[in-house]
Amino acid sequence: MKKIKTLIVDDEKLAREVVSRYLSEYDEFEIAGECSNGFEAIKLINEIKPDLIFLDVQMPKITGFEMLELIDEPPAIIFTTAFDQYAIKAFEVNAIDYLLKPFSEERFKDALDKAKLSIGNKSDLRDKLNKLKETDREKGERLERVVVKHNNNILIISVDEINYIEAQDDYVMLHTARGNFLKQKTMKWFEKNLDPENFIRLHRSYITRLDAVKQLELFEKESYRAILKDGAKIPVSKSGYQKLKEIMNG
């Protein structure tokens, strides 16, 4: 029987040991690796393609949720967390399951039973991951940084670095002083999660940081475009113009 390849991702050694010890009681599961941070985990997931990961939500460097944004082929996921709010968030977006630390062996078994029903259903797993990507910030928490994959590197972009965001099909392009970075997110998601005091959607395909705007200029009759401090010129819709005018009039 093919064993279920499992990866344990947690920055706490003791927490990894607990999962490993509980998992050793089940012959159908194979521990294929352990990682103490998200960077290691992304690399190992691409290499070994696990069927299931136990994923700590709060980790240094990048969080479990940020890590998932960079994975193309999603395995089944059981979140492990010491924080109720993150566990509830994961539950609300239909993650496979979550384990609130410290958890019992009985609760661990329940999570495994759920995971076994979902492993192999790539379509279902992808749907769940997409929901997670779109709904992981619904508590009024403002976005402070964006994690992107660029060539073979993982970069953390502060939102203060973003001059403007441009829609590109199912992706957006983040335009910053240190380069342009593609991110699989929607304009709607960014508009919802960025601080409206600092960012404005000037057009259906463009969001810009307010203090990156140098001036507005008349482009065509009753049509404006924004000139940014970095020299970029972006179109401004009628509604975007009205919003900007209200902000400028204070």
Tab-separated table of C-alpha atoms in Angstrom:
chain	number	residue	atom	x	y	z
A	1	MET	CA	0.000	0.000	0.000
A	2	LYS	CA	1.331	3.408	-0.958
A	3	LYS	CA	1.945	5.449	2.141
A	4	ILE	CA	0.647	8.984	2.615
A	5	LYS	CA	3.679	11.255	2.307
A	6	THR	CA	3.543	13.797	5.114
A	7	LEU	CA	5.515	16.950	5.866
A	8	ILE	CA	5.608	18.676	9.266
A	9	VAL	CA	6.186	22.453	9.204
A	10	ASP	CA	6.575	24.204	12.548
A	11	ASP	CA	9.221	26.525	13.969
A	12	GLU	CA	8.962	24.826	17.369
A	13	LYS	CA	10.944	21.613	17.630
A	14	LEU	CA	8.751	20.308	20.439
A	15	ALA	CA	5.617	20.824	18.337
A	16	ARG	CA	7.173	18.906	15.425
A	17	GLU	CA	8.061	16.090	17.813
A	18	VAL	CA	4.479	15.858	19.106
A	19	VAL	CA	3.068	15.530	15.584
A	20	SER	CA	5.783	13.051	14.666
A	21	ARG	CA	5.100	10.927	17.751
A	22	TYR	CA	1.354	10.860	17.196
A	23	LEU	CA	1.807	10.113	13.505
A	24	SER	CA	4.130	7.174	14.207
A	25	GLU	CA	1.091	5.256	15.464
A	26	TYR	CA	-0.347	5.095	11.929
A	27	ASP	CA	1.280	2.742	9.425
A	28	GLU	CA	-0.334	4.377	6.384
A	29	PHE	CA	1.492	7.670	6.991
A	30	GLU	CA	5.142	8.303	6.164
A	31	ILE	CA	6.981	11.340	7.561
A	32	ALA	CA	8.821	12.589	4.494
A	33	GLY	CA	10.377	15.625	6.148
A	34	GLU	CA	10.267	18.345	8.764
A	35	CYS	CA	10.828	22.087	8.307
A	36	SER	CA	11.272	24.880	10.818
A	37	ASN	CA	10.253	27.734	8.495
A	38	GLY	CA	8.239	28.521	5.384
A	39	PHE	CA	11.220	29.001	3.066
A	40	GLU	CA	12.482	25.478	3.749
A	41	ALA	CA	8.965	24.136	3.434
A	42	ILE	CA	8.303	25.625	-0.017
A	43	LYS	CA	11.565	24.157	-1.317
A	44	LEU	CA	10.811	20.728	0.152
A	45	ILE	CA	7.195	20.718	-1.019
A	46	ASN	CA	8.371	21.319	-4.589
A	47	GLU	CA	10.913	18.508	-4.242
A	48	ILE	CA	8.964	15.754	-2.513
A	49	LYS	CA	5.370	16.762	-3.327
A	50	PRO	CA	3.782	15.592	-0.064
A	51	ASP	CA	0.186	14.394	0.143
A	52	LEU	CA	-0.379	16.097	3.483
A	53	ILE	CA	1.276	18.859	5.506
A	54	PHE	CA	0.889	19.817	9.120
A	55	LEU	CA	1.365	23.550	8.915
A	56	ASP	CA	1.975	25.973	11.748
A	57	VAL	CA	0.307	29.311	11.000
A	58	GLN	CA	2.518	31.686	12.963
A	59	MET	CA	6.149	31.267	12.017
A	60	PRO	CA	9.059	33.704	11.681
A	61	LYS	CA	10.071	34.953	8.207
A	62	ILE	CA	6.830	34.039	6.466
A	63	THR	CA	3.583	32.762	7.954
A	64	GLY	CA	1.852	29.554	7.019
A	65	PHE	CA	-0.774	31.493	5.056
A	66	GLU	CA	1.874	33.452	3.140
A	67	MET	CA	3.661	30.209	2.412
A	68	LEU	CA	0.545	28.673	0.903
A	69	GLU	CA	0.215	31.610	-1.497
A	70	LEU	CA	3.431	30.474	-3.173
A	71	ILE	CA	2.533	26.811	-3.663
A	72	ASP	CA	1.298	25.750	-7.086
A	73	GLU	CA	0.256	22.174	-6.291
A	74	PRO	CA	-1.592	22.138	-2.980
A	75	PRO	CA	-1.360	19.121	-0.694
A	76	ALA	CA	-3.968	18.450	1.956
A	77	ILE	CA	-3.441	20.767	4.914
A	78	ILE	CA	-3.954	20.421	8.640
A	79	PHE	CA	-3.188	23.720	10.346
A	80	THR	CA	-1.577	23.660	13.760
A	81	THR	CA	-1.760	26.827	15.789
A	82	ALA	CA	-1.699	28.212	19.277
A	83	PHE	CA	-3.844	31.183	18.254
A	84	ASP	CA	-7.626	30.848	18.154
A	85	GLN	CA	-8.137	33.579	15.599
A	86	TYR	CA	-5.986	31.878	13.004
A	87	ALA	CA	-7.502	28.483	13.664
A	88	ILE	CA	-10.982	29.896	13.270
A	89	LYS	CA	-9.937	31.694	10.114
A	90	ALA	CA	-8.629	28.448	8.648
A	91	PHE	CA	-11.823	26.663	9.609
A	92	GLU	CA	-13.985	29.357	8.023
A	93	VAL	CA	-12.280	28.979	4.667
A	94	ASN	CA	-12.797	25.218	4.669
A	95	ALA	CA	-9.259	24.151	5.328
A	96	ILE	CA	-8.994	20.413	5.812
A	97	ASP	CA	-8.841	20.858	9.540
A	98	TYR	CA	-6.959	22.636	12.299
A	99	LEU	CA	-5.400	21.568	15.548
A	100	LEU	CA	-5.347	24.078	18.343
A	101	LYS	CA	-2.225	23.570	20.466
A	102	PRO	CA	-1.998	21.735	22.769
A	103	PHE	CA	-4.151	19.059	21.139
A	104	SER	CA	-5.018	15.545	22.239
A	105	GLU	CA	-4.315	12.292	20.399
A	106	GLU	CA	-8.048	11.864	19.945
A	107	ARG	CA	-8.363	15.256	18.253
A	108	PHE	CA	-5.294	14.426	16.155
A	109	LYS	CA	-6.958	11.206	14.975
A	110	ASP	CA	-10.091	13.134	13.956
A	111	ALA	CA	-7.976	15.482	11.843
A	112	LEU	CA	-6.207	12.571	10.165
A	113	ASP	CA	-9.527	10.886	9.365
A	114	LYS	CA	-10.726	14.089	7.702
A	115	ALA	CA	-7.503	14.494	5.775
A	116	LYS	CA	-7.638	10.950	4.419
A	117	LEU	CA	-10.990	11.704	2.805
A	118	SER	CA	-9.546	14.714	0.970
A	119	ILE	CA	-6.097	13.485	-0.074
A	120	GLY	CA	-5.944	12.879	-3.812
A	121	ASN	CA	-8.836	15.193	-4.639
A	122	LYS	CA	-6.659	17.863	-6.271
A	123	SER	CA	-9.615	19.841	-7.564
A	124	ASP	CA	-11.154	20.111	-4.110
A	125	LEU	CA	-7.809	20.983	-2.550
A	126	ARG	CA	-7.163	23.690	-5.151
A	127	ASP	CA	-10.617	25.194	-4.519
A	128	LYS	CA	-9.898	25.311	-0.802
A	129	LEU	CA	-6.501	26.894	-1.337
A	130	ASN	CA	-7.977	29.510	-3.665
A	131	LYS	CA	-10.617	30.338	-1.043
A	132	LEU	CA	-7.871	30.651	1.517
A	133	LYS	CA	-5.898	33.000	-0.732
A	134	GLU	CA	-8.898	35.248	-1.163
A	135	THR	CA	-10.278	35.240	2.359
A	136	ASP	CA	-7.333	35.107	4.709
A	137	ARG	CA	-7.804	38.721	5.779
A	138	GLU	CA	-11.410	39.396	6.576
A	139	LYS	CA	-11.102	40.718	10.115
A	140	GLY	CA	-10.219	44.320	9.272
A	141	GLU	CA	-6.532	43.516	9.438
A	142	ARG	CA	-4.654	45.821	7.034
A	143	LEU	CA	-2.120	44.399	4.646
A	144	GLU	CA	1.439	45.365	5.593
A	145	ARG	CA	3.498	43.198	3.258
A	146	VAL	CA	3.235	40.900	0.270
A	147	VAL	CA	5.279	37.746	-0.265
A	148	VAL	CA	6.199	37.052	-3.895
A	149	LYS	CA	8.098	34.413	-5.788
A	150	HIS	CA	10.626	36.027	-8.148
A	151	ASN	CA	12.823	33.752	-10.258
A	152	ASN	CA	14.102	31.293	-7.644
A	153	ASN	CA	13.820	33.702	-4.741
A	154	ILE	CA	11.076	34.534	-2.252
A	155	LEU	CA	10.851	38.252	-1.573
A	156	ILE	CA	8.927	40.175	1.072
A	157	ILE	CA	7.568	43.452	-0.296
A	158	SER	CA	6.395	46.095	2.168
A	159	VAL	CA	3.207	47.812	0.969
A	160	ASP	CA	5.091	51.111	1.461
A	161	GLU	CA	7.302	50.047	-1.451
A	162	ILE	CA	4.376	49.625	-3.854
A	163	ASN	CA	3.920	52.594	-6.195
A	164	TYR	CA	0.985	51.074	-8.011
A	165	ILE	CA	-0.737	47.769	-8.747
A	166	GLU	CA	-1.794	46.792	-12.235
A	167	ALA	CA	-4.329	44.064	-13.112
A	168	GLN	CA	-3.013	41.335	-15.416
A	169	ASP	CA	-5.620	38.627	-16.080
A	170	ASP	CA	-5.671	36.345	-12.999
A	171	TYR	CA	-2.638	38.133	-11.552
A	172	VAL	CA	-1.563	41.615	-10.555
A	173	MET	CA	1.759	43.324	-11.178
A	174	LEU	CA	3.249	45.120	-8.176
A	175	HIS	CA	5.288	48.099	-9.387
A	176	THR	CA	7.990	49.092	-6.910
A	177	ALA	CA	11.310	50.962	-6.958
A	178	ARG	CA	13.193	47.656	-6.820
A	179	GLY	CA	11.315	46.018	-9.663
A	180	ASN	CA	7.975	44.680	-10.823
A	181	PHE	CA	6.597	41.521	-9.277
A	182	LEU	CA	3.763	39.279	-10.365
A	183	LYS	CA	1.345	38.058	-7.698
A	184	GLN	CA	-1.625	35.717	-8.030
A	185	LYS	CA	-4.211	37.895	-6.332
A	186	THR	CA	-7.151	39.957	-7.473
A	187	MET	CA	-7.498	43.721	-7.572
A	188	LYS	CA	-10.578	43.301	-5.395
A	189	TRP	CA	-8.519	41.523	-2.736
A	190	PHE	CA	-5.900	44.271	-2.677
A	191	GLU	CA	-8.542	46.990	-2.626
A	192	LYS	CA	-10.192	45.287	0.364
A	193	ASN	CA	-7.002	44.709	2.336
A	194	LEU	CA	-4.893	47.798	1.695
A	195	ASP	CA	-5.302	50.802	3.963
A	196	PRO	CA	-7.711	53.187	2.132
A	197	GLU	CA	-5.922	56.123	3.744
A	198	ASN	CA	-2.802	55.211	1.790
A	199	PHE	CA	-4.066	53.529	-1.378
A	200	ILE	CA	-6.767	54.359	-3.901
A	201	ARG	CA	-8.261	52.487	-6.832
A	202	LEU	CA	-8.106	55.050	-9.630
A	203	HIS	CA	-9.204	52.686	-12.389
A	204	ARG	CA	-10.603	49.147	-12.613
A	205	SER	CA	-7.088	47.991	-13.567
A	206	TYR	CA	-5.021	50.256	-11.307
A	207	ILE	CA	-4.538	50.901	-7.596
A	208	THR	CA	-1.928	53.433	-6.548
A	209	ARG	CA	-0.313	54.599	-3.349
A	210	LEU	CA	-1.600	58.081	-2.698
A	211	ASP	CA	1.732	59.687	-1.907
A	212	ALA	CA	3.190	58.204	-5.116
A	213	VAL	CA	0.923	60.500	-7.143
A	214	LYS	CA	2.689	63.606	-8.406
A	215	GLN	CA	-0.148	65.217	-10.323
A	216	LEU	CA	-3.254	64.704	-12.429
A	217	GLU	CA	-3.290	65.773	-16.041
A	218	LEU	CA	-6.041	66.075	-18.619
A	219	PHE	CA	-5.518	63.268	-21.099
A	220	GLU	CA	-8.451	63.626	-23.433
A	221	LYS	CA	-11.734	65.450	-23.155
A	222	GLU	CA	-13.061	64.772	-19.619
A	223	SER	CA	-10.470	62.057	-19.233
A	224	TYR	CA	-7.581	62.226	-16.790
A	225	ARG	CA	-4.478	60.263	-16.019
A	226	ALA	CA	-2.274	60.267	-12.959
A	227	ILE	CA	1.416	61.073	-13.241
A	228	LEU	CA	3.385	59.273	-10.556
A	229	LYS	CA	6.652	60.389	-8.990
A	230	ASP	CA	8.456	57.505	-10.705
A	231	GLY	CA	7.261	58.805	-14.091
A	232	ALA	CA	4.533	56.181	-14.638
A	233	LYS	CA	1.281	57.364	-16.191
A	234	ILE	CA	-1.881	55.508	-15.273
A	235	PRO	CA	-5.457	56.044	-16.435
A	236	VAL	CA	-8.050	57.488	-14.054
A	237	SER	CA	-11.708	56.493	-14.354
A	238	LYS	CA	-14.554	58.902	-13.595
A	239	SER	CA	-15.175	57.269	-10.217
A	240	GLY	CA	-11.431	57.268	-9.495
A	241	TYR	CA	-11.269	60.930	-10.329
A	242	GLN	CA	-14.178	61.689	-7.986
A	243	LYS	CA	-12.586	59.693	-5.141
A	244	LEU	CA	-9.269	61.438	-5.613
A	245	LYS	CA	-10.902	64.848	-5.779
A	246	GLU	CA	-12.739	64.182	-2.501
A	247	ILE	CA	-9.463	63.172	-0.833
A	248	MET	CA	-7.642	66.219	-2.160
A	249	ASN	CA	-10.459	68.519	-1.009
A	250	GLY	CA	-10.185	66.877	2.377
